[in-house]
Tab-separated table of C-alpha atoms and ligand atoms in Angstrom:
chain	number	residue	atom	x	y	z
A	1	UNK	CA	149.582	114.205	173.460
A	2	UNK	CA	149.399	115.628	169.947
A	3	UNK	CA	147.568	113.399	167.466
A	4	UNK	CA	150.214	113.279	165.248
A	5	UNK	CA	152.871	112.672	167.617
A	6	UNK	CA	150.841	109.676	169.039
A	7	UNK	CA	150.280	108.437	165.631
A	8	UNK	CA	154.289	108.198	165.039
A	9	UNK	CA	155.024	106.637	168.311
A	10	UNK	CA	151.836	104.310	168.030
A	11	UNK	CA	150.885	103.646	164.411
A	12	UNK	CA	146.872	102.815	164.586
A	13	UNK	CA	146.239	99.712	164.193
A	14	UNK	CA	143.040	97.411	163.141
A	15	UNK	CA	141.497	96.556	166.174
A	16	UNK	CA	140.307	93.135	164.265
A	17	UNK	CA	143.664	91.773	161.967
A	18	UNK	CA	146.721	94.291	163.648
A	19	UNK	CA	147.427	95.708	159.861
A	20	UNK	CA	147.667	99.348	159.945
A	21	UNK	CA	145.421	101.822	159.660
A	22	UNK	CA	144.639	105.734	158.626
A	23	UNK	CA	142.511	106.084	161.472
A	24	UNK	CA	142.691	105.268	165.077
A	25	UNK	CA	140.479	102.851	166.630
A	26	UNK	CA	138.175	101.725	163.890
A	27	UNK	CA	138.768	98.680	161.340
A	28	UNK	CA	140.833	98.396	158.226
A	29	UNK	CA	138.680	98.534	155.310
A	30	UNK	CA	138.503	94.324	154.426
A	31	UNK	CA	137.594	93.711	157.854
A	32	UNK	CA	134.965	96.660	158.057
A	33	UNK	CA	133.288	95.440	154.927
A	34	UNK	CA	133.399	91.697	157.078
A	35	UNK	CA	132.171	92.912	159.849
A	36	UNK	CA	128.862	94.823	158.759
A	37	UNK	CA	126.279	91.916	158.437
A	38	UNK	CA	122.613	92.757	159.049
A	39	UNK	CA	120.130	90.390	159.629
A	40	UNK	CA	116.922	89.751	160.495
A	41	UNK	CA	116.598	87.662	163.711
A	42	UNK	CA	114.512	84.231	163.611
A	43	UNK	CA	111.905	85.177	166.551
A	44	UNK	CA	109.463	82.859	168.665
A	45	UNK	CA	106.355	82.826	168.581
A	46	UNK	CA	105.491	85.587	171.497
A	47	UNK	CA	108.351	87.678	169.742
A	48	UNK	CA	106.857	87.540	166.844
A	49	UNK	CA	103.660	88.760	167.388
A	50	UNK	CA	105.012	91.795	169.245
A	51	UNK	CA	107.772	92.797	166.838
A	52	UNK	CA	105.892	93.186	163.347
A	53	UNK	CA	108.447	95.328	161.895
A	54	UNK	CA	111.042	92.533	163.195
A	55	UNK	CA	114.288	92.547	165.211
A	56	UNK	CA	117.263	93.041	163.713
A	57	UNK	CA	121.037	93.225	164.298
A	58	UNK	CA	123.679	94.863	162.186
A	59	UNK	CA	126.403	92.252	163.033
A	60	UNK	CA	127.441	89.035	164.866
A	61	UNK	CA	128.699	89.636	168.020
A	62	UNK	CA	132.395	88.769	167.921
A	63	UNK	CA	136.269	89.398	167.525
A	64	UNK	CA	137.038	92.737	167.176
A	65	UNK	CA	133.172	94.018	167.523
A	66	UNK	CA	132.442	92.564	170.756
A	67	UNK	CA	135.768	93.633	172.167
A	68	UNK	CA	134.522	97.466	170.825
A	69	UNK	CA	131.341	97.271	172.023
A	70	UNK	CA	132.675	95.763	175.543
A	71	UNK	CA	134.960	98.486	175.835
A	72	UNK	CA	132.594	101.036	175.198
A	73	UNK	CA	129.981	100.109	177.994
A	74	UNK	CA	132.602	98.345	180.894
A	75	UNK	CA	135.267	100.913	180.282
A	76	UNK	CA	133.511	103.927	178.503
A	77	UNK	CA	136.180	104.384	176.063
A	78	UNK	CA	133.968	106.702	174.094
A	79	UNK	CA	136.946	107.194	171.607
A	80	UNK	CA	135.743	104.191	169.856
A	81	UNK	CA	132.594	106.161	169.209
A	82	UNK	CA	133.377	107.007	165.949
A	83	UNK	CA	134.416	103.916	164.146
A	84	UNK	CA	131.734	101.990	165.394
A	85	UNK	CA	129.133	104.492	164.393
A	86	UNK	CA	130.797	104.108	160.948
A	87	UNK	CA	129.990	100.540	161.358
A	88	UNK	CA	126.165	101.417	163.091
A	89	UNK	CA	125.442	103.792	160.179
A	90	UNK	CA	126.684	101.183	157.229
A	91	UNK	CA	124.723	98.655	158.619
A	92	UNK	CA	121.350	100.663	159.705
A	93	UNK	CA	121.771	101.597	155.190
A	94	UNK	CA	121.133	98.577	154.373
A	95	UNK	CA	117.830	97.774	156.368
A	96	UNK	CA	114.523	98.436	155.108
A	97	UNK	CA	113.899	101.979	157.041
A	98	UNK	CA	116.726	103.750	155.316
A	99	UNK	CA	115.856	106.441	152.600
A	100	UNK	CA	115.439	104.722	148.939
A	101	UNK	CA	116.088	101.270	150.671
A	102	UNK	CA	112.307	99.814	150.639
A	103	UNK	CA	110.441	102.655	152.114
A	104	UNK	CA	110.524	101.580	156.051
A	105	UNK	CA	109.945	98.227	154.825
A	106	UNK	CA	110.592	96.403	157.940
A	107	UNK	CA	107.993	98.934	159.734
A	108	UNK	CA	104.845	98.307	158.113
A	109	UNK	CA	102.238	97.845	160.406
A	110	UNK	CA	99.481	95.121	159.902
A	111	UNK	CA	99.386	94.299	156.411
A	112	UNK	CA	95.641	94.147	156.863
A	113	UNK	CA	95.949	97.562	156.764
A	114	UNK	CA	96.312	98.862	153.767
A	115	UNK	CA	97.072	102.881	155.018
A	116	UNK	CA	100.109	102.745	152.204
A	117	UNK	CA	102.530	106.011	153.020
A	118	UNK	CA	104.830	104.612	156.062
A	119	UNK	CA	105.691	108.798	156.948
A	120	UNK	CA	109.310	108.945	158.441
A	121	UNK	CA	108.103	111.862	160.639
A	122	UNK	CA	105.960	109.252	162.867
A	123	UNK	CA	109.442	107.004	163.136
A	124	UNK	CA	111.035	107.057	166.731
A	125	UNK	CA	113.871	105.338	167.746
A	126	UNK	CA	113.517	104.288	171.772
A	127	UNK	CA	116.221	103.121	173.790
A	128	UNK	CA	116.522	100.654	176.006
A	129	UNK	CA	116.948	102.355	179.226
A	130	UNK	CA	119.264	101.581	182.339
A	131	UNK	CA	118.110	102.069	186.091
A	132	UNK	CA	118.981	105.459	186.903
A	133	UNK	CA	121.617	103.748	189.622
A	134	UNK	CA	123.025	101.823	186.695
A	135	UNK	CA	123.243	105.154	184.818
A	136	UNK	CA	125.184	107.077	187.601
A	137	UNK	CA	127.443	104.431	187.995
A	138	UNK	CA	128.218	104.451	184.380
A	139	UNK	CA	127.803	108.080	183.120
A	140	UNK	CA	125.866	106.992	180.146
A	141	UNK	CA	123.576	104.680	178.174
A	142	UNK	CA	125.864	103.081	175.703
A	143	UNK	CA	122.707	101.827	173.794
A	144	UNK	CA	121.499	105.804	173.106
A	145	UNK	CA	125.668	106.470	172.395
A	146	UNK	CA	125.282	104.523	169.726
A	147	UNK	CA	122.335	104.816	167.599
A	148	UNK	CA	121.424	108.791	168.774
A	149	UNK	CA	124.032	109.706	165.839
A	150	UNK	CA	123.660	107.195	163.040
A	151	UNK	CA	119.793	107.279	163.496
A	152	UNK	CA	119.794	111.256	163.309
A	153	UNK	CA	121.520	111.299	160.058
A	154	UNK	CA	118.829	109.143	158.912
A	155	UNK	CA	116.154	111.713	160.121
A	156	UNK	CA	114.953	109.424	162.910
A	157	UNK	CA	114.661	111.112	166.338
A	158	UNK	CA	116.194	109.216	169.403
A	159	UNK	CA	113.549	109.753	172.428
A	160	UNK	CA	114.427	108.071	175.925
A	161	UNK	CA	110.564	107.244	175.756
A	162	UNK	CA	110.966	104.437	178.196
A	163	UNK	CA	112.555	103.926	181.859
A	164	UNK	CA	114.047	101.163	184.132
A	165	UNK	CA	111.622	101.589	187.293
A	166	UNK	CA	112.545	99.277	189.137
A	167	UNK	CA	116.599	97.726	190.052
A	168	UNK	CA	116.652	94.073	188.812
A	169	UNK	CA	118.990	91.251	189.339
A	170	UNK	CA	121.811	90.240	186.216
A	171	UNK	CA	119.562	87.921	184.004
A	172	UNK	CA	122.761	85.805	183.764
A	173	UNK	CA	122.313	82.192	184.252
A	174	UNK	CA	118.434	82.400	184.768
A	175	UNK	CA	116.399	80.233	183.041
A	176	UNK	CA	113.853	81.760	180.323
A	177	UNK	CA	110.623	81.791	182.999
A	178	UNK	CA	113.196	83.101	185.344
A	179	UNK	CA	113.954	86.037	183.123
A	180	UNK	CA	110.816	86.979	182.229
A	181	UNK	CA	109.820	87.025	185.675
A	182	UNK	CA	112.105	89.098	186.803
A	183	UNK	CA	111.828	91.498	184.621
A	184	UNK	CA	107.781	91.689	184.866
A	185	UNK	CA	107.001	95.289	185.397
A	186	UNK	CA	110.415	96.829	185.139
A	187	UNK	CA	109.843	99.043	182.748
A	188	UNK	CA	107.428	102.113	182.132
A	189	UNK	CA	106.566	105.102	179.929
A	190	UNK	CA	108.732	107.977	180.804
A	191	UNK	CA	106.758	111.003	181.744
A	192	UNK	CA	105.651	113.122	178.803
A	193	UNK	CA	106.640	110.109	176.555
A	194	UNK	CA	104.580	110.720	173.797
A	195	UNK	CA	104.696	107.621	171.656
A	196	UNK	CA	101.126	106.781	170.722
A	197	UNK	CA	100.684	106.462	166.907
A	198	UNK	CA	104.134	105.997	166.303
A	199	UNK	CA	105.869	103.395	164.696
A	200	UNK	CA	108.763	102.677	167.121
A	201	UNK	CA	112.459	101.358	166.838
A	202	UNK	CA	113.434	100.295	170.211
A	203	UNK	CA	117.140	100.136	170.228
A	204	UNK	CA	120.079	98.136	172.314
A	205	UNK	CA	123.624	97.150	172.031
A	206	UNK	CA	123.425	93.116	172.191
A	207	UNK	CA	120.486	90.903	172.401
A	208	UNK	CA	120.618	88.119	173.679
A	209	UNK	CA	117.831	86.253	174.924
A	210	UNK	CA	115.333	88.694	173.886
A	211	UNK	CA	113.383	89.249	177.643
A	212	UNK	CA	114.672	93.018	177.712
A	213	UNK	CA	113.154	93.340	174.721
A	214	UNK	CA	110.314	91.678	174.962
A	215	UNK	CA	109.138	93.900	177.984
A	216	UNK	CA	110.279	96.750	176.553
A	217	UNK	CA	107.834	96.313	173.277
A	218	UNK	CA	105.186	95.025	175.845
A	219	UNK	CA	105.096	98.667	177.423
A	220	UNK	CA	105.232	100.663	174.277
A	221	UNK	CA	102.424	98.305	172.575
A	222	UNK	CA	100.030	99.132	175.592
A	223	UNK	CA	100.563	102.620	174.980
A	224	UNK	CA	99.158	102.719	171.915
A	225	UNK	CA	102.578	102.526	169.134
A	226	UNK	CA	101.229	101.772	165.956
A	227	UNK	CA	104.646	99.327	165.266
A	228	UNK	CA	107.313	97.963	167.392
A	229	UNK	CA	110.541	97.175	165.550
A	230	UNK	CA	113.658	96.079	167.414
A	231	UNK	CA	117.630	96.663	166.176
A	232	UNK	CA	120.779	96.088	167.872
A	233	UNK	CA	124.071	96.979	167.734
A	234	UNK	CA	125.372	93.106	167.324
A	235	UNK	CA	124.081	89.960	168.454
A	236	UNK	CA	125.578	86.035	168.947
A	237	UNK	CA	122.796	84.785	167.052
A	238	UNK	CA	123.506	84.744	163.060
B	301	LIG	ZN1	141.592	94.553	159.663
């Protein structure tokens, strides 16, 4: 149907308060400006020491933004694409990697080392990766739909540096040991990965528990990264 013609029979609306909108499937402008939160995540101890450039998320992971973000992975409604990378890119501004923000900030490596110029060329944003079953079944990584755009326009390279070798079972309703077990050796280097000396963002939708993570920076610390950093799309933790 013609855009405009859909727009007269069905008015877009905010996804988040039902007022009308210009555009379709993205947030009026009070509940945008709501919604866009980022913060740094408080991190235990084994986090901690693999994350120095620190996890963040870019909102809480509710209302309207959950619902998006659901969407986009269960049902791949990839129309919501561009609002919410309106939302990714607003939010990924304000941390400490964007241009005149800080200087990578958030990406320093050891402060024991005093090597100064933090060069955005050596910045990679990783994703992190689904089983390639998982991937058939679903067409895409909603994780690299996300942040390949937003991160681009911030001169930041998106590189599927990492893969899911091996299927594992939902980690819902495991208990933390449980978790970390079973995702022990799930994930490798991807062949011709080359991530050695750089300072790496590995990137998801949600966290939650922090396990896929975890592994994830695990991997790309043995392999010689200078920096893990971690940001998500949203997470329940505020
Ligand atoms: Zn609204």
């Amino acid at each position: 149907m013609l855009d405009w013609v859909l727009d007269l029979l069905f008015p877009p609306k905010c996804p988040a308060c039902g007022r009308y909108t210009e555009r379709r499937d993205t947030w009026c402008d009070s509940c945008f400006a709501g919604l866009v939160k980022p913060h740094r995540l408080p991190l235990d101890a084994e986090m901690y020491s693999l994350f120095d450039g620190g996890v963040w998320a870019l909102g809480v992971y509710e209302a309207g933004l959950r619902d998006m973000l659901r969407q986009l992975k269960y049902d791949g409604k990839k129309g919501l694409l561009p609002g919410l990378h309106r939302y990714m890119a607003a939010g990924l501004r304000q941390l400490p990697l964007a241009a005149g923000n800080g200087r990578q900030e958030g990406l320093r490596c050891n402060k024991s080392r005093a090597d100064g110029d933090v060069s955005r060329e050596n910045v990679l944003a990783v994703p992190v990766p689904l089983h390639p079953d998982r991937l058939k079944e679903r067409g895409f990584n909603q994780s690299e739909l996300l942040f390949r755009e937003p991160m681009a326009a911030l001169e930041i390279p998106l590189q599927s540096a990492l893969v899911r070798c091996r299927a594992t079972t939902p980690q819902f309703g495991l208990t933390a040991a449980e978790r970390s077990r079973n995702l022990q050796g799930a994930f490798a280097l991807a062949d011709g990965g080359e991530i050695a000396g750089k300072r790496v963002i590995i990137v998801d939708d949600i966290m939650t528990t922090g396990t896929t993570l975890i592994e994830c920076a695990r991997v790309l610390k043995s392999a010689g990264t200078v920096s893990v950093m971690g940001i998500v799309a949203a997470s329940g933790r505020k």
